mmCIF file of C-alpha atoms in Angstrom:
data_model
loop_
_atom_site.group_PDB
_atom_site.id
_atom_site.type_symbol
_atom_site.label_atom_id
_atom_site.label_comp_id
_atom_site.label_asym_id
_atom_site.label_seq_id
_atom_site.Cartn_x
_atom_site.Cartn_y
_atom_site.Cartn_z
ATOM 1 C CA UNK A 1 -27.618 25.137 104.791
ATOM 2 C CA UNK A 2 -25.269 27.079 103.588
ATOM 3 C CA UNK A 3 -25.745 30.792 102.123
ATOM 4 C CA UNK A 4 -24.069 33.008 99.627
ATOM 5 C CA UNK A 5 -24.478 36.067 98.606
ATOM 6 C CA UNK A 6 -24.141 36.933 94.703
ATOM 7 C CA UNK A 7 -23.470 40.547 93.876
ATOM 8 C CA UNK A 8 -24.345 41.029 89.983
ATOM 9 C CA UNK A 9 -27.320 40.073 88.055
ATOM 10 C CA UNK A 10 -25.236 39.650 84.455
ATOM 11 C CA UNK A 11 -24.572 36.352 82.998
ATOM 12 C CA UNK A 12 -22.036 35.024 85.418
ATOM 13 C CA UNK A 13 -23.711 36.223 88.538
ATOM 14 C CA UNK A 14 -26.593 34.683 87.258
ATOM 15 C CA UNK A 15 -25.016 31.368 86.455
ATOM 16 C CA UNK A 16 -23.525 30.807 89.442
ATOM 17 C CA UNK A 17 -26.748 31.688 91.574
ATOM 18 C CA UNK A 18 -28.300 29.305 89.789
ATOM 19 C CA UNK A 19 -25.918 26.546 90.589
ATOM 20 C CA UNK A 20 -25.695 27.371 94.047
ATOM 21 C CA UNK A 21 -29.095 27.200 94.385
ATOM 22 C CA UNK A 22 -30.006 24.141 92.549
ATOM 23 C CA UNK A 23 -27.338 22.692 94.931
ATOM 24 C CA UNK A 24 -29.584 23.435 97.810
ATOM 25 C CA UNK A 25 -27.922 26.351 98.939
ATOM 26 C CA UNK A 26 -29.838 29.296 99.918
ATOM 27 C CA UNK A 27 -28.851 32.055 97.297
ATOM 28 C CA UNK A 28 -29.426 35.551 97.658
ATOM 29 C CA UNK A 29 -28.927 38.123 94.459
ATOM 30 C CA UNK A 30 -28.418 41.576 94.678
ATOM 31 C CA UNK A 31 -28.154 44.357 91.598
ATOM 32 C CA UNK A 32 -29.987 45.741 89.176
ATOM 33 C CA UNK A 33 -31.183 43.976 86.071
ATOM 34 C CA UNK A 34 -29.204 44.540 82.234
ATOM 35 C CA UNK A 35 -30.322 47.554 80.288
ATOM 36 C CA UNK A 36 -30.983 47.343 76.791
ATOM 37 C CA UNK A 37 -29.307 48.380 73.704
ATOM 38 C CA UNK A 38 -25.944 45.685 73.735
ATOM 39 C CA UNK A 39 -26.091 43.470 71.234
ATOM 40 C CA UNK A 40 -24.149 39.976 71.596
ATOM 41 C CA UNK A 41 -23.276 37.657 69.012
ATOM 42 C CA UNK A 42 -23.362 33.566 69.802
ATOM 43 C CA UNK A 43 -21.325 31.564 67.840
ATOM 44 C CA UNK A 44 -21.645 27.445 67.822
ATOM 45 C CA UNK A 45 -19.788 26.684 70.823
ATOM 46 C CA UNK A 46 -20.956 29.043 73.082
ATOM 47 C CA UNK A 47 -24.492 28.449 72.148
ATOM 48 C CA UNK A 48 -23.559 24.484 72.790
ATOM 49 C CA UNK A 49 -22.362 25.822 76.159
ATOM 50 C CA UNK A 50 -26.025 27.848 77.134
ATOM 51 C CA UNK A 51 -27.875 24.730 75.391
ATOM 52 C CA UNK A 52 -26.188 22.466 77.990
ATOM 53 C CA UNK A 53 -26.039 24.990 81.021
ATOM 54 C CA UNK A 54 -29.756 26.034 80.731
ATOM 55 C CA UNK A 55 -31.376 24.091 78.427
ATOM 56 C CA UNK A 56 -33.026 24.996 74.627
ATOM 57 C CA UNK A 57 -36.083 26.783 76.294
ATOM 58 C CA UNK A 58 -33.505 29.345 77.453
ATOM 59 C CA UNK A 59 -32.298 29.720 73.648
ATOM 60 C CA UNK A 60 -35.763 29.796 72.796
ATOM 61 C CA UNK A 61 -36.535 32.606 75.036
ATOM 62 C CA UNK A 62 -33.662 34.858 73.846
ATOM 63 C CA UNK A 63 -35.192 34.952 70.408
ATOM 64 C CA UNK A 64 -32.254 35.515 68.442
ATOM 65 C CA UNK A 65 -31.613 36.282 64.815
ATOM 66 C CA UNK A 66 -29.867 33.607 62.870
ATOM 67 C CA UNK A 67 -26.630 34.906 60.883
ATOM 68 C CA UNK A 68 -25.309 32.322 58.098
ATOM 69 C CA UNK A 69 -22.250 34.137 57.413
ATOM 70 C CA UNK A 70 -19.713 36.410 58.858
ATOM 71 C CA UNK A 71 -17.503 38.654 56.513
ATOM 72 C CA UNK A 72 -13.936 40.127 57.812
ATOM 73 C CA UNK A 73 -12.425 42.939 56.125
ATOM 74 C CA UNK A 74 -8.838 43.192 58.958
ATOM 75 C CA UNK A 75 -6.706 44.298 56.036
ATOM 76 C CA UNK A 76 -6.827 46.603 53.162
ATOM 77 C CA UNK A 77 -7.689 45.081 50.007
ATOM 78 C CA UNK A 78 -8.756 41.480 51.788
ATOM 79 C CA UNK A 79 -12.357 40.225 52.826
ATOM 80 C CA UNK A 80 -12.837 36.611 54.500
ATOM 81 C CA UNK A 81 -16.136 35.428 54.323
ATOM 82 C CA UNK A 82 -17.002 32.471 56.710
ATOM 83 C CA UNK A 83 -19.733 29.989 56.912
ATOM 84 C CA UNK A 84 -20.999 30.082 60.378
ATOM 85 C CA UNK A 85 -24.404 30.083 61.989
ATOM 86 C CA UNK A 86 -24.045 32.774 64.370
ATOM 87 C CA UNK A 87 -26.926 34.059 66.991
ATOM 88 C CA UNK A 88 -27.485 37.716 67.359
ATOM 89 C CA UNK A 89 -29.528 38.645 70.780
ATOM 90 C CA UNK A 90 -29.660 41.600 72.985
ATOM 91 C CA UNK A 91 -27.662 40.976 76.193
ATOM 92 C CA UNK A 92 -30.719 42.066 78.484
ATOM 93 C CA UNK A 93 -32.694 39.391 76.825
ATOM 94 C CA UNK A 94 -29.818 36.612 77.601
ATOM 95 C CA UNK A 95 -29.925 37.862 80.736
ATOM 96 C CA UNK A 96 -33.517 37.604 81.327
ATOM 97 C CA UNK A 97 -33.981 34.419 79.817
ATOM 98 C CA UNK A 98 -31.552 32.959 82.196
ATOM 99 C CA UNK A 99 -33.026 34.526 85.179
ATOM 100 C CA UNK A 100 -36.405 33.185 84.315
ATOM 101 C CA UNK A 101 -34.445 29.580 84.416
ATOM 102 C CA UNK A 102 -33.883 29.982 88.208
ATOM 103 C CA UNK A 103 -36.988 29.278 89.757
ATOM 104 C CA UNK A 104 -38.143 30.667 93.355
ATOM 105 C CA UNK A 105 -35.020 29.127 94.753
ATOM 106 C CA UNK A 106 -33.350 32.237 94.152
ATOM 107 C CA UNK A 107 -33.835 35.252 96.602
ATOM 108 C CA UNK A 108 -33.014 39.101 95.060
ATOM 109 C CA UNK A 109 -32.277 41.323 97.757
ATOM 110 C CA UNK A 110 -33.254 44.699 97.592
ATOM 111 C CA UNK A 111 -29.463 46.966 97.330
ATOM 112 C CA UNK A 112 -29.910 48.309 100.848
ATOM 113 C CA UNK A 113 -30.348 45.205 102.671
ATOM 114 C CA UNK A 114 -27.320 44.371 104.582
ATOM 115 C CA UNK A 115 -27.285 40.624 106.151
ATOM 116 C CA UNK A 116 -24.404 38.718 107.292
ATOM 117 C CA UNK A 117 -23.394 35.012 107.795
ATOM 118 C CA UNK A 118 -22.748 33.983 104.243
ATOM 119 C CA UNK A 119 -20.458 31.012 103.428
ATOM 120 C CA UNK A 120 -19.473 32.584 100.382
ATOM 121 C CA UNK A 121 -19.318 36.082 98.678
ATOM 122 C CA UNK A 122 -19.348 36.327 94.834
ATOM 123 C CA UNK A 123 -18.774 39.465 93.213
ATOM 124 C CA UNK A 124 -19.984 39.475 89.576
ATOM 125 C CA UNK A 125 -20.187 43.050 89.582
ATOM 126 C CA UNK A 126 -18.948 43.778 85.710
ATOM 127 C CA UNK A 127 -15.662 45.811 85.449
ATOM 128 C CA UNK A 128 -13.378 46.945 88.316
ATOM 129 C CA UNK A 129 -13.229 50.578 88.138
ATOM 130 C CA UNK A 130 -9.648 50.292 89.618
ATOM 131 C CA UNK A 131 -8.194 46.190 88.057
ATOM 132 C CA UNK A 132 -4.695 45.115 88.874
ATOM 133 C CA UNK A 133 -3.817 45.166 85.218
ATOM 134 C CA UNK A 134 -5.778 47.999 83.052
ATOM 135 C CA UNK A 135 -4.099 46.461 79.146
ATOM 136 C CA UNK A 136 -4.491 49.767 77.086
ATOM 137 C CA UNK A 137 -7.440 51.972 77.330
ATOM 138 C CA UNK A 138 -10.012 51.669 74.873
ATOM 139 C CA UNK A 139 -13.733 52.545 74.267
ATOM 140 C CA UNK A 140 -16.652 50.793 72.473
ATOM 141 C CA UNK A 141 -19.420 52.913 70.951
ATOM 142 C CA UNK A 142 -22.586 51.085 70.274
ATOM 143 C CA UNK A 143 -25.749 52.310 67.937
ATOM 144 C CA UNK A 144 -28.892 50.789 66.978
ATOM 145 C CA UNK A 145 -29.739 52.440 63.589
ATOM 146 C CA UNK A 146 -32.553 52.252 61.723
ATOM 147 C CA UNK A 147 -32.275 50.486 58.612
ATOM 148 C CA UNK A 148 -34.561 49.130 55.480
ATOM 149 C CA UNK A 149 -31.723 47.372 54.653
ATOM 150 C CA UNK A 150 -31.517 43.592 56.089
ATOM 151 C CA UNK A 151 -28.429 42.841 56.739
ATOM 152 C CA UNK A 152 -27.360 38.910 55.684
ATOM 153 C CA UNK A 153 -24.461 38.801 57.966
ATOM 154 C CA UNK A 154 -21.904 39.570 60.580
ATOM 155 C CA UNK A 155 -19.476 42.102 59.377
ATOM 156 C CA UNK A 156 -16.082 43.048 61.012
ATOM 157 C CA UNK A 157 -14.071 45.832 59.224
ATOM 158 C CA UNK A 158 -11.117 47.626 60.544
ATOM 159 C CA UNK A 159 -10.292 51.550 59.500
ATOM 160 C CA UNK A 160 -7.414 52.888 58.726
ATOM 161 C CA UNK A 161 -8.509 55.664 60.494
ATOM 162 C CA UNK A 162 -7.585 54.316 63.910
ATOM 163 C CA UNK A 163 -10.231 51.621 65.088
ATOM 164 C CA UNK A 164 -12.398 48.641 63.892
ATOM 165 C CA UNK A 165 -16.064 48.447 63.872
ATOM 166 C CA UNK A 166 -18.439 45.326 63.898
ATOM 167 C CA UNK A 167 -22.108 45.465 62.275
ATOM 168 C CA UNK A 168 -24.877 42.821 62.946
ATOM 169 C CA UNK A 169 -28.967 42.789 62.233
ATOM 170 C CA UNK A 170 -30.290 43.723 65.493
ATOM 171 C CA UNK A 171 -33.524 41.517 66.871
ATOM 172 C CA UNK A 172 -35.354 44.864 66.942
ATOM 173 C CA UNK A 173 -35.039 45.514 63.404
ATOM 174 C CA UNK A 174 -32.536 47.764 63.665
ATOM 175 C CA UNK A 175 -28.976 47.773 62.447
ATOM 176 C CA UNK A 176 -26.115 47.326 65.152
ATOM 177 C CA UNK A 177 -22.736 48.948 65.057
ATOM 178 C CA UNK A 178 -20.018 48.267 67.519
ATOM 179 C CA UNK A 179 -17.006 50.862 67.002
ATOM 180 C CA UNK A 180 -14.091 50.398 69.413
ATOM 181 C CA UNK A 181 -11.010 52.798 69.038
ATOM 182 C CA UNK A 182 -8.259 53.478 72.065
ATOM 183 C CA UNK A 183 -8.753 56.279 74.202
ATOM 184 C CA UNK A 184 -11.078 56.892 76.920
ATOM 185 C CA UNK A 185 -14.880 58.267 76.650
ATOM 186 C CA UNK A 186 -14.615 62.404 75.469
ATOM 187 C CA UNK A 187 -16.360 64.278 72.918
ATOM 188 C CA UNK A 188 -13.368 64.535 70.455
ATOM 189 C CA UNK A 189 -13.219 60.272 70.637
ATOM 190 C CA UNK A 190 -17.085 60.207 70.009
ATOM 191 C CA UNK A 191 -16.812 62.204 66.685
ATOM 192 C CA UNK A 192 -13.801 60.202 65.620
ATOM 193 C CA UNK A 193 -15.554 57.129 66.195
ATOM 194 C CA UNK A 194 -18.746 57.865 64.153
ATOM 195 C CA UNK A 195 -16.330 58.479 61.570
ATOM 196 C CA UNK A 196 -15.063 55.524 61.594
ATOM 197 C CA UNK A 197 -18.030 53.577 61.878
ATOM 198 C CA UNK A 198 -19.134 55.627 59.067
ATOM 199 C CA UNK A 199 -15.977 54.584 56.707
ATOM 200 C CA UNK A 200 -16.317 50.973 58.003
ATOM 201 C CA UNK A 201 -20.367 51.096 56.869
ATOM 202 C CA UNK A 202 -19.773 53.009 53.768
ATOM 203 C CA UNK A 203 -17.273 50.196 52.879
ATOM 204 C CA UNK A 204 -19.629 47.198 53.175
ATOM 205 C CA UNK A 205 -22.576 49.242 51.520
ATOM 206 C CA UNK A 206 -24.801 50.669 54.120
ATOM 207 C CA UNK A 207 -24.859 54.204 52.939
ATOM 208 C CA UNK A 208 -27.631 55.523 54.671
ATOM 209 C CA UNK A 209 -26.756 54.346 57.868
ATOM 210 C CA UNK A 210 -23.236 55.552 57.614
ATOM 211 C CA UNK A 211 -24.541 58.950 57.134
ATOM 212 C CA UNK A 212 -26.901 58.461 60.395
ATOM 213 C CA UNK A 213 -23.845 56.870 62.502
ATOM 214 C CA UNK A 214 -22.093 60.379 62.782
ATOM 215 C CA UNK A 215 -25.268 62.309 64.119
ATOM 216 C CA UNK A 216 -26.819 59.376 66.581
ATOM 217 C CA UNK A 217 -25.836 59.172 69.881
ATOM 218 C CA UNK A 218 -24.304 56.062 71.308
ATOM 219 C CA UNK A 219 -24.291 53.623 74.215
ATOM 220 C CA UNK A 220 -20.455 53.942 75.830
ATOM 221 C CA UNK A 221 -18.766 50.898 76.995
ATOM 222 C CA UNK A 222 -15.439 50.220 78.586
ATOM 223 C CA UNK A 223 -13.594 48.121 76.166
ATOM 224 C CA UNK A 224 -10.295 48.070 78.083
ATOM 225 C CA UNK A 225 -9.330 44.322 78.507
ATOM 226 C CA UNK A 226 -8.673 43.936 82.574
ATOM 227 C CA UNK A 227 -7.381 41.514 85.511
ATOM 228 C CA UNK A 228 -7.993 41.522 89.173
ATOM 229 C CA UNK A 229 -7.242 39.005 91.630
ATOM 230 C CA UNK A 230 -9.903 36.547 91.217
ATOM 231 C CA UNK A 231 -10.350 35.257 94.383
ATOM 232 C CA UNK A 232 -10.100 38.662 97.244
ATOM 233 C CA UNK A 233 -8.070 39.229 100.394
ATOM 234 C CA UNK A 234 -11.440 38.186 101.972
ATOM 235 C CA UNK A 235 -11.721 35.150 99.915
ATOM 236 C CA UNK A 236 -14.818 36.693 97.781
ATOM 237 C CA UNK A 237 -14.866 35.070 94.403
ATOM 238 C CA UNK A 238 -14.422 37.431 91.573
ATOM 239 C CA UNK A 239 -16.129 36.064 88.306
ATOM 240 C CA UNK A 240 -16.986 36.981 84.752
ATOM 241 C CA UNK A 241 -15.510 40.386 84.084
ATOM 242 C CA UNK A 242 -15.140 41.557 87.411
ATOM 243 C CA UNK A 243 -12.402 38.910 87.750
ATOM 244 C CA UNK A 244 -11.005 39.145 84.160
ATOM 245 C CA UNK A 245 -12.427 41.005 81.315
ATOM 246 C CA UNK A 246 -11.918 40.912 77.813
ATOM 247 C CA UNK A 247 -11.548 43.027 74.444
ATOM 248 C CA UNK A 248 -14.930 42.898 72.651
ATOM 249 C CA UNK A 249 -12.697 41.745 69.435
ATOM 250 C CA UNK A 250 -13.269 38.084 70.564
ATOM 251 C CA UNK A 251 -16.906 38.198 70.595
ATOM 252 C CA UNK A 252 -17.260 35.634 73.560
ATOM 253 C CA UNK A 253 -18.100 37.810 76.426
ATOM 254 C CA UNK A 254 -21.002 35.782 77.021
ATOM 255 C CA UNK A 255 -19.118 32.545 76.771
ATOM 256 C CA UNK A 256 -16.449 33.656 79.166
ATOM 257 C CA UNK A 257 -18.953 34.885 81.874
ATOM 258 C CA UNK A 258 -20.528 31.496 81.839
ATOM 259 C CA UNK A 259 -17.337 29.437 82.101
ATOM 260 C CA UNK A 260 -15.870 31.317 84.692
ATOM 261 C CA UNK A 261 -19.300 31.094 86.886
ATOM 262 C CA UNK A 262 -19.201 27.442 86.319
ATOM 263 C CA UNK A 263 -15.690 26.921 87.409
ATOM 264 C CA UNK A 264 -16.104 29.294 90.637
ATOM 265 C CA UNK A 265 -19.447 26.923 91.393
ATOM 266 C CA UNK A 266 -17.427 23.911 91.154
ATOM 267 C CA UNK A 267 -14.933 25.443 93.759
ATOM 268 C CA UNK A 268 -17.626 26.257 96.001
ATOM 269 C CA UNK A 269 -19.470 22.726 95.718
ATOM 270 C CA UNK A 270 -16.281 20.848 96.549
ATOM 271 C CA UNK A 271 -15.292 19.783 100.524
ATOM 272 C CA UNK A 272 -14.728 22.146 102.340
ATOM 273 C CA UNK A 273 -11.005 20.916 103.484
ATOM 274 C CA UNK A 274 -9.849 21.296 99.928
ATOM 275 C CA UNK A 275 -11.229 24.622 99.671
ATOM 276 C CA UNK A 276 -7.916 26.818 99.852
ATOM 277 C CA UNK A 277 -6.480 25.135 97.215
ATOM 278 C CA UNK A 278 -9.469 24.705 95.025
ATOM 279 C CA UNK A 279 -9.461 28.785 95.267
ATOM 280 C CA UNK A 280 -5.674 28.844 94.072
ATOM 281 C CA UNK A 281 -6.970 26.535 91.281
ATOM 282 C CA UNK A 282 -9.595 28.804 90.156
ATOM 283 C CA UNK A 283 -7.495 31.720 90.068
ATOM 284 C CA UNK A 284 -5.067 30.168 87.864
ATOM 285 C CA UNK A 285 -7.432 29.066 85.634
ATOM 286 C CA UNK A 286 -8.902 32.282 85.164
ATOM 287 C CA UNK A 287 -5.421 33.905 84.872
ATOM 288 C CA UNK A 288 -4.001 31.461 82.371
ATOM 289 C CA UNK A 289 -7.470 31.874 80.231
ATOM 290 C CA UNK A 290 -7.094 35.813 80.147
ATOM 291 C CA UNK A 291 -3.472 35.524 79.351
ATOM 292 C CA UNK A 292 -4.464 33.417 76.125
ATOM 293 C CA UNK A 293 -6.871 36.082 75.419
ATOM 294 C CA UNK A 294 -4.481 39.097 75.909
ATOM 295 C CA UNK A 295 -2.050 37.419 73.270
ATOM 296 C CA UNK A 296 -4.591 36.528 70.515
ATOM 297 C CA UNK A 297 -6.120 40.195 70.732
ATOM 298 C CA UNK A 298 -2.449 41.553 70.278
ATOM 299 C CA UNK A 299 -1.654 39.368 67.515
ATOM 300 C CA UNK A 300 -5.137 40.428 65.820
ATOM 301 C CA UNK A 301 -4.152 44.386 66.424
ATOM 302 C CA UNK A 302 -0.731 44.066 64.840
ATOM 303 C CA UNK A 303 -2.620 42.643 61.445
ATOM 304 C CA UNK A 304 -4.902 45.139 61.269
ATOM 305 C CA UNK A 305 -5.927 48.097 58.539
ATOM 306 C CA UNK A 306 -5.951 50.142 62.793
ATOM 307 C CA UNK A 307 -2.335 48.623 63.601
ATOM 308 C CA UNK A 308 -1.334 51.932 64.260
ATOM 309 C CA UNK A 309 -3.702 53.193 66.489
ATOM 310 C CA UNK A 310 -2.953 50.208 68.695
ATOM 311 C CA UNK A 311 0.409 50.418 68.465
ATOM 312 C CA UNK A 312 1.476 51.303 72.072
ATOM 313 C CA UNK A 313 -1.569 48.837 73.355
ATOM 314 C CA UNK A 314 -0.524 45.495 71.771
ATOM 315 C CA UNK A 315 2.776 46.115 73.819
ATOM 316 C CA UNK A 316 0.796 46.377 76.919
ATOM 317 C CA UNK A 317 -1.413 43.627 76.180
ATOM 318 C CA UNK A 318 1.929 41.587 75.699
ATOM 319 C CA UNK A 319 3.542 42.675 78.617
ATOM 320 C CA UNK A 320 0.131 41.988 80.545
ATOM 321 C CA UNK A 321 -0.161 38.825 79.315
ATOM 322 C CA UNK A 322 3.196 37.515 80.781
ATOM 323 C CA UNK A 323 2.528 38.998 83.687
ATOM 324 C CA UNK A 324 -0.623 37.356 84.086
ATOM 325 C CA UNK A 325 0.975 33.783 82.786
ATOM 326 C CA UNK A 326 3.485 33.707 85.394
ATOM 327 C CA UNK A 327 0.787 34.692 88.290
ATOM 328 C CA UNK A 328 -1.184 31.663 86.926
ATOM 329 C CA UNK A 329 1.733 29.836 87.154
ATOM 330 C CA UNK A 330 1.964 30.763 91.101
ATOM 331 C CA UNK A 331 -1.531 29.967 91.643
ATOM 332 C CA UNK A 332 -1.578 26.979 90.480
ATOM 333 C CA UNK A 333 -1.995 23.976 92.721
ATOM 334 C CA UNK A 334 -2.297 20.281 92.455
ATOM 335 C CA UNK A 335 -6.232 20.350 92.082
ATOM 336 C CA UNK A 336 -7.668 19.457 88.321
ATOM 337 C CA UNK A 337 -10.851 20.068 86.727
ATOM 338 C CA UNK A 338 -12.934 16.867 86.247
ATOM 339 C CA UNK A 339 -16.096 17.088 83.744
ATOM 340 C CA UNK A 340 -18.820 14.766 83.367
ATOM 341 C CA UNK A 341 -21.835 14.404 81.583
ATOM 342 C CA UNK A 342 -23.724 15.012 84.480
ATOM 343 C CA UNK A 343 -21.265 17.091 87.045
ATOM 344 C CA UNK A 344 -18.212 18.858 87.364
ATOM 345 C CA UNK A 345 -15.914 18.677 90.215
ATOM 346 C CA UNK A 346 -12.475 19.327 91.287
ATOM 347 C CA UNK A 347 -9.805 16.387 92.241
ATOM 348 C CA UNK A 348 -6.592 15.778 93.359
ATOM 349 C CA UNK A 349 -4.400 16.039 90.404
ATOM 350 C CA UNK A 350 -1.126 14.090 89.872
#
């Protein structure tokens, strides 16, 4: 029986651990559970992906809020309201729901346990401290604010003061606010972030929350898009944010994590004789997706009310998108992904 070690208990790590265990691998999982307080949004395409991968009981366990509209204030004087059903959930609940669906086939190891003899090692430990590419440093500040006002929709607003904020109802009844601006975490940046978030909240009618956010203590998260070799020198597979971390502006972190893990599992479950080509295929696919993400984010920032603050970052993202795309072309092999209703596999391409 082949053995796999998965480092990391986030969405990507749990997804690949579950797939390998169900395919008959002895799968061992190492890492700490995700902490509470980070609210994520799940659009219809990602909800369908979770349903397909984990079943409807996982969606029920998440117990998300359902918001029917999304309002975007990205340029001065313009508002776009889109009718789209968005689920809002705490990331810790998403992770716990996925983990509960794995059964007893996956063994959770203590961090101090050292074993060897693995057929595969998967690194799903989150953003790298020293990635191959870091495309413009930016930081996300996340608040959960008490609110007597029920948020009727998800709001995304860019501020002329140099950042953008995302506002949504949180499952615990609070108002979730995530503010992103360029730079590394510092007392000065936290003060500026609070003022930007307050400005956006005031513009959409949350005056009490706007006053509270400047004195509340946020959760701080690195929001820098980064890219590392999806396959390490020791053939360790990097999945999720460990391979390619995106900008939170896309709102697709959960979907990116699941898709990366599913593809990595297909690589490991394929014939051993084609493993080298399959690894190249995996690296190429991850890189190509990240290049598209960087181009899209750069285009959005260029159009925003906060575009002046992100001008240097936009140049970096476009430069890195070209580099990652070239990396993808070099890695591309002769394999392609074939998806069926019951299976996913890599086969020889034309």
